[in-house]
Structures are given as structure tokens and as C-alpha cells.
């Protein structure tokens, strides 16, 4: 079962439509965008071993490289036209900055950073997916429950000389360093969430089935990338059951297969060859909307149009700075609250409003409101 984790900070909906500009413009583009390059980032490496098993025999850096290579082979075999780039293909140390630069330099369409978790309590287990985000304040659960993970994954910075200059003052031991990141500046947030949802849905099929959810975290490597980016924690080396899977060739092969299936679904959506309803049907039942679907192909009498600017796992107050001065109507779909502005009975009027809204919300998109059902405007 996949659960959305609202503990870190407001979390956007898992099922937001992939907000590609050509798809939202209402005009037929000359050619559809295609996912041509994926960068696989095996976490840690070289002098940075990452997590180490309690018996000292297994390193995170080894597991992540093995899984990344298996995943890359599967992608190359199924999609010869997709360029697969590794941030490292051997046991070498790569800075966080260089990892992001590999993705940016290759104009990647997707960045996947692969990691393994660990904790002092050996009962902690399961996988998780992470997208870039910021905390709403010091008192958020990010600092109470997830700060250790943030610090550990960012702490590789401290292995570098003059890291405070190289990383613009980013200090992985200082929670204040996280607050300056601006979530709304990430133009690929919704695409990242979409891929993270696919990853979580696939990994829940095993061999490590416990989902710790989809989190937002201020990981430096995600912040610096200029494309959809997700960091995946495959399991816990500190948990005997997870470690057994992660150590085994069969376990790593199966995990790579799950990640490939998530990639395949995301690529299909990105390429425009799979519609949203098909994509959503792959998600666990709990994540789907409890609102009955409207009759296919026919708009109901209550049909309206608007622009969805946000989708969060909890309500935010009117006047919140995240709304940027707008006063949206809020629609609940399952555990997600969708924030929609510019609602009108006229499609043309809504599209005209969209031209203004997208300047402040680049990832916003037009929607059809048919009764209680909300869907992207085709």
C-alpha cells in the first residue's frame, strides 16, 4: 500500500497531469516531446561508502551501482533510442554538484538517484521516493523525523574542500540552510511527483513491499537538476530482511525491474502515447479518487473550466504565500486538495485566464470540472 507522507511539508497530488507546455497550450505541436535521455545516479562511491551493513560486509555504494547498471541495461534494451547516462559507472567519488551537472550537461529528461537507507532501529524497513521540496518551518516534521536522512544524503558535501563556497553556503548540519530553497521555483515538480508515484507503485509489488511513502526533501542533488528528478531509497541496510534482498542478485534484479516498469510508464506519459486515465489505473486503489467518474465522452450539465495551480495533501489557509495572491476554489479528491482558479463556464475564457496564471504558476494547467470530477483539458 502506498501512502502519501504529509509529515515533511505540503505535498502535491500524485496524479497531476504531466505538465508539458505543448500539451497545455491547446494547440497541436509540430512534434510531440519525447523522453530521449535519462541519467542514472548510483548514490555515493569511492571514499564515500554511504550506509554500511552492521557486519561491515556490504556498502550502499556497491548496491546502488549494481541496481543502476541493471536498470540502465533494461532501458537500453527496451528503448535503443534512449540515451542512458551514468553519473558514475565505477567505484569512484563524485560530488553532488558534479552529479547534477552530468544531468544538466546531457540535457536529461529524467534524473533517477538511487540510494539505500539505514537507521539505528533495525525494525525500520521499506522503500521511499523523494522529490525536491522545502519545509514550511522549523517546527515541521521534516526536522523531527526526517532530518537525519537529509543530513546523511547531503553530508557528502563535507568531504569536499571549501564546500561552503562551492555550495553557496549550504550546510547539511544547519536546518536553516534548507529554508531558503523555494519550492515554487522548481518547474519540474509535478513531473517528479508523477514519476515518484510510479516508482512507489511498482516497488510495492516486491521484493521489499513496505512503502514509507513519497517525501519532499531539500536534497542538494535534486535541487540542482533542471529536469524531473527523484531520489529512491530502495530499503534499509540496517534491517535484516531488507538487507537480505539487497545483497542478493535476484533481489537487485527484481528491484531494477520494478524501477524499469516505473520508467516505462513515465516515458509513455511523457511521450504522449499513454493517456492519464490509463496511467492512473496502475496506482493502488487507495490512491484513486472516491468521486464517481462522469459518463465517458459527454460533459455533464455542470461542466466548468478552470486552471489548477496546486494540489496538496492538506488544506492551506486563505492568503498563504504559496497561493501568490489568488483565492482558489478547493476540490477534494481522496486525500488530495486541488486548488483551482479562474473557474468559468466558458472554455475560451478559462484559456485566456490561463495565459496570465501560468506566468506565476508555470506548472499550472487548464482543467475540466464536470460535477465533482476534475480532469486535464485536452
XYZ file of C-alpha atoms in Angstrom:
378
model
C 0.000 0.000 0.000
C 1.385 3.377 -0.990
C 0.852 6.246 1.397
C 1.414 9.899 0.811
C 3.566 11.205 3.637
C 2.411 14.672 4.689
C 4.926 14.828 7.542
C 7.633 16.774 5.730
C 5.666 19.617 4.166
C 2.684 20.209 1.821
C 2.713 17.513 -0.848
C 1.283 17.920 -4.343
C -1.063 15.301 -5.812
C 0.353 12.107 -7.189
C -1.956 12.175 -10.150
C -1.367 15.625 -11.576
C -1.174 15.544 -15.331
C 2.335 15.745 -16.769
C 2.523 19.473 -17.319
C 4.404 19.694 -20.579
C 3.998 23.122 -22.180
C 2.986 21.834 -25.609
C 0.306 19.654 -24.089
C -1.199 22.567 -22.177
C -1.209 25.197 -24.872
C -4.376 23.947 -26.522
C -2.558 23.846 -29.825
C -1.212 20.859 -31.729
C 2.598 20.974 -31.507
C 4.673 20.290 -34.595
C 6.095 17.187 -32.936
C 5.475 15.537 -29.601
C 8.166 15.804 -26.932
C 9.918 12.545 -26.268
C 11.990 11.250 -23.409
C 15.371 10.891 -25.074
C 17.875 10.946 -22.211
C 17.802 9.514 -18.702
C 20.560 9.989 -16.140
C 21.024 7.265 -13.542
C 22.813 8.337 -10.383
C 24.168 5.495 -8.210
C 24.485 7.110 -4.817
C 27.839 7.554 -3.093
C 31.026 5.889 -4.390
C 34.775 5.856 -3.821
C 35.723 7.352 -0.454
C 32.014 7.907 0.245
C 30.724 4.428 1.071
C 27.261 5.549 2.079
C 25.496 3.262 4.555
C 27.370 0.170 5.717
C 25.787 -3.047 6.967
C 26.231 -3.882 10.627
C 28.627 -6.706 9.811
C 30.693 -4.321 7.673
C 30.450 -6.548 4.600
C 28.038 -4.589 2.405
C 28.278 -0.980 1.268
C 25.498 1.215 -0.049
C 27.739 2.415 -2.876
C 28.023 -1.156 -4.217
C 24.299 -1.880 -4.154
C 23.349 1.388 -5.823
C 25.836 0.873 -8.651
C 24.610 -2.669 -9.286
C 20.940 -1.650 -9.392
C 21.684 1.385 -11.584
C 23.531 -0.745 -14.124
C 20.766 -3.347 -14.207
C 18.193 -0.602 -14.705
C 20.263 1.041 -17.427
C 20.618 -2.254 -19.278
C 16.880 -2.797 -19.216
C 16.193 0.708 -20.529
C 18.787 0.404 -23.311
C 17.430 -2.991 -24.352
C 13.803 -1.858 -24.490
C 14.471 1.649 -25.841
C 17.587 1.735 -28.063
C 16.799 5.347 -28.956
C 17.010 6.474 -25.299
C 20.415 7.665 -24.178
C 21.336 6.248 -20.756
C 23.951 8.255 -18.864
C 25.500 7.261 -15.534
C 26.896 9.783 -13.078
C 29.371 7.044 -12.241
C 29.917 3.603 -13.735
C 32.698 2.517 -11.376
C 33.514 2.833 -7.686
C 34.527 6.464 -7.844
C 33.767 9.516 -5.770
C 31.526 12.078 -7.466
C 30.474 15.340 -5.835
C 26.817 16.216 -5.534
C 27.404 19.224 -7.728
C 29.045 17.098 -10.431
C 26.189 14.583 -10.350
C 23.685 17.319 -11.072
C 25.939 18.812 -13.731
C 26.126 15.471 -15.567
C 22.343 15.534 -15.857
C 22.190 19.184 -16.878
C 25.042 18.922 -19.373
C 23.383 15.970 -21.100
C 20.024 17.761 -21.220
C 18.422 14.826 -19.457
C 14.670 14.385 -19.471
C 14.698 12.408 -16.229
C 17.139 12.050 -13.317
C 16.992 8.988 -11.040
C 19.205 8.949 -7.946
C 19.443 5.511 -6.324
C 20.192 5.063 -2.620
C 19.788 2.697 0.335
C 18.648 3.803 3.773
C 19.712 2.832 7.304
C 18.605 3.566 10.851
C 19.641 2.794 14.417
C 16.428 0.807 14.958
C 16.686 -2.426 12.990
C 12.908 -2.719 12.708
C 12.803 0.252 10.301
C 12.293 -1.123 6.822
C 10.871 -0.408 3.395
C 11.449 1.835 0.411
C 10.688 5.507 -0.165
C 10.736 8.018 -3.004
C 11.848 11.627 -2.622
C 11.333 14.778 -4.658
C 12.773 18.178 -4.007
C 10.837 20.378 -1.609
C 11.255 22.733 1.294
C 9.993 22.832 4.839
C 7.302 25.255 5.912
C 9.261 25.991 9.087
C 11.496 24.702 11.842
C 8.635 23.016 13.628
C 7.656 20.805 10.703
C 8.057 17.062 10.981
C 10.815 17.250 8.377
C 13.226 18.298 11.117
C 11.764 15.962 13.713
C 11.515 12.743 11.728
C 13.421 13.062 8.501
C 16.323 15.415 9.162
C 18.757 12.548 9.675
C 18.129 11.290 6.155
C 18.531 14.772 4.693
C 21.779 15.297 6.556
C 23.181 11.919 5.575
C 22.485 12.263 1.863
C 23.738 15.853 1.809
C 26.714 15.246 4.102
C 28.911 14.127 1.214
C 29.388 17.868 0.713
C 31.605 17.895 3.791
C 34.087 15.594 2.044
C 34.935 18.425 -0.341
C 37.328 21.278 0.197
C 35.785 24.711 0.690
C 32.283 23.258 0.438
C 30.705 26.450 1.815
C 31.840 28.352 -1.268
C 31.118 25.594 -3.771
C 27.624 25.048 -2.410
C 26.691 28.666 -1.800
C 26.626 28.300 1.974
C 24.554 25.121 2.012
C 25.367 23.470 5.337
C 23.887 19.954 5.715
C 24.111 20.275 9.501
C 22.112 23.504 9.670
C 18.313 23.272 9.253
C 18.268 26.979 8.406
C 20.138 26.144 5.189
C 17.103 24.260 3.919
C 14.598 27.050 4.292
C 15.911 29.298 1.525
C 15.038 26.763 -1.157
C 11.907 27.892 -2.987
C 9.565 25.084 -3.935
C 7.709 27.178 -6.468
C 10.867 27.710 -8.496
C 11.035 24.035 -9.387
C 9.342 23.927 -12.776
C 9.508 20.132 -12.869
C 7.902 19.415 -9.533
C 4.739 17.778 -10.797
C 6.594 15.593 -13.287
C 8.854 14.479 -10.442
C 5.840 13.616 -8.316
C 4.330 11.654 -11.186
C 7.451 9.539 -11.613
C 7.809 9.105 -7.842
C 4.252 7.774 -7.736
C 5.059 5.236 -10.429
C 8.215 4.186 -8.572
C 6.299 3.734 -5.319
C 3.526 1.820 -7.051
C 5.959 -0.579 -8.690
C 8.273 -1.124 -5.718
C 5.285 -2.011 -3.543
C 4.959 -5.201 -5.598
C 8.133 -6.541 -4.031
C 10.550 -7.906 -3.114
C 10.601 -5.151 -0.451
C 6.913 -4.330 -0.169
C 6.656 -1.831 2.685
C 6.234 1.726 1.435
C 7.414 4.574 3.597
C 5.730 6.953 1.181
C 6.694 9.809 -1.085
C 8.541 12.604 0.634
C 9.678 16.117 -0.120
C 13.247 16.825 0.950
C 15.839 19.542 0.319
C 18.377 17.196 -1.271
C 21.022 19.240 -2.999
C 21.364 16.846 -5.928
C 17.645 17.206 -6.701
C 17.667 20.973 -6.333
C 20.460 21.464 -8.839
C 18.945 19.363 -11.618
C 16.890 21.050 -14.332
C 14.568 18.183 -15.184
C 12.147 15.846 -13.386
C 14.222 14.241 -10.617
C 13.545 11.580 -7.992
C 15.753 10.069 -5.307
C 14.823 6.483 -4.404
C 15.717 4.748 -1.147
C 15.450 1.039 -2.009
C 15.339 -0.342 1.531
C 17.180 -0.403 4.864
C 20.607 -1.964 5.194
C 20.033 -1.902 8.944
C 17.023 -4.223 8.594
C 17.946 -7.910 8.257
C 15.081 -8.714 5.888
C 15.727 -5.749 3.588
C 19.474 -6.385 3.656
C 18.995 -9.995 2.572
C 17.098 -8.786 -0.503
C 19.551 -6.001 -1.273
C 22.510 -8.349 -1.041
C 21.069 -10.999 -3.348
C 21.459 -10.909 -7.116
C 17.821 -11.913 -7.521
C 16.689 -9.124 -5.222
C 18.635 -6.453 -7.072
C 17.405 -7.788 -10.410
C 13.799 -7.650 -9.256
C 14.166 -4.136 -7.856
C 15.731 -2.947 -11.125
C 12.789 -4.497 -12.957
C 10.331 -2.561 -10.798
C 12.190 0.667 -11.461
C 12.188 -0.083 -15.170
C 8.417 -0.582 -15.147
C 8.048 2.806 -13.463
C 10.317 4.332 -16.109
C 8.325 2.691 -18.894
C 5.043 4.133 -17.636
C 6.518 7.571 -17.106
C 8.080 7.567 -20.564
C 4.783 6.580 -22.124
C 3.084 9.540 -20.450
C 5.958 11.856 -21.312
C 5.877 10.803 -24.937
C 2.135 11.325 -25.089
C 1.448 7.715 -26.011
C -0.499 6.912 -22.853
C -3.445 8.907 -21.567
C -3.843 9.931 -17.951
C -6.673 7.515 -17.178
C -4.517 4.577 -18.181
C -1.652 5.857 -16.081
C -3.794 6.381 -13.005
C -5.242 2.898 -13.229
C -1.799 1.489 -12.446
C -1.874 3.063 -8.982
C -3.074 1.295 -5.833
C -6.778 1.581 -5.234
C -6.387 3.741 -2.122
C -4.800 6.498 -4.164
C -7.646 6.775 -6.642
C -10.407 9.301 -6.312
C -13.543 8.287 -4.427
C -15.593 10.534 -6.714
C -17.541 8.535 -9.335
C -16.329 9.142 -12.879
C -18.567 11.107 -15.190
C -20.014 9.475 -18.277
C -17.274 8.939 -20.827
C -17.192 11.261 -23.788
C -20.028 13.527 -22.601
C -19.773 16.586 -20.420
C -22.434 16.911 -17.756
C -24.682 19.934 -17.283
C -22.429 21.283 -14.533
C -19.295 21.317 -16.667
C -16.970 24.247 -15.974
C -13.367 25.124 -16.778
C -10.536 26.449 -14.679
C -6.797 26.400 -14.023
C -5.311 24.054 -11.432
C -2.407 25.776 -9.702
C -1.654 23.410 -6.819
C -2.613 20.072 -5.338
C -1.660 19.435 -1.719
C -2.148 16.736 0.871
C -3.685 19.215 3.314
C -5.529 22.499 3.204
C -3.638 25.748 3.396
C -5.119 28.948 4.707
C -6.526 31.677 2.504
C -3.818 34.243 1.951
C -0.987 31.730 2.229
C 2.026 32.975 0.283
C 2.023 29.765 -1.754
C -1.188 30.980 -3.424
C 0.575 34.121 -4.657
C -2.431 36.355 -4.147
C -5.034 34.056 -5.733
C -8.194 32.874 -3.980
C -8.820 29.446 -5.492
C -11.745 27.104 -5.065
C -10.665 23.898 -3.344
C -11.768 20.479 -4.543
C -11.019 17.311 -2.600
C -10.080 14.128 -4.466
C -9.365 11.345 -1.993
C -6.651 12.682 0.308
C -5.653 15.469 -2.080
C -6.884 19.069 -2.162
C -6.821 20.650 -5.629
C -6.624 24.428 -5.885
C -8.342 25.847 -8.973
C -8.623 29.461 -10.098
C -10.303 31.250 -12.987
C -13.350 28.991 -12.975
C -15.736 29.770 -15.805
C -18.445 28.131 -17.875
C -16.510 29.271 -20.943
C -13.547 27.221 -22.103
C -12.203 30.160 -24.102
C -12.383 32.434 -21.072
C -10.561 29.897 -18.913
C -7.820 29.502 -21.514
C -7.449 33.262 -21.678
C -7.061 33.368 -17.889
C -4.525 30.543 -18.095
C -2.168 32.721 -20.133
C -1.928 35.052 -17.145
C -1.877 32.411 -14.418
C 0.944 30.386 -15.933
C 3.304 33.348 -15.566
C 3.103 32.926 -11.800
C 2.465 29.176 -11.790
C 4.489 27.649 -14.663
C 3.223 24.141 -13.808
C -0.456 25.130 -13.757
C -2.754 23.667 -16.378
C -6.363 24.023 -17.615
C -8.891 21.548 -16.266
C -12.459 20.481 -16.907
C -14.720 20.402 -13.848
C -17.576 18.017 -14.626
C -19.637 17.851 -11.456
C -17.075 16.665 -8.900
C -14.726 15.138 -11.421
C -11.654 17.132 -12.422
C -9.578 16.216 -15.451
C -6.974 17.975 -17.624
C -8.394 19.911 -20.535
C -7.384 18.091 -23.698
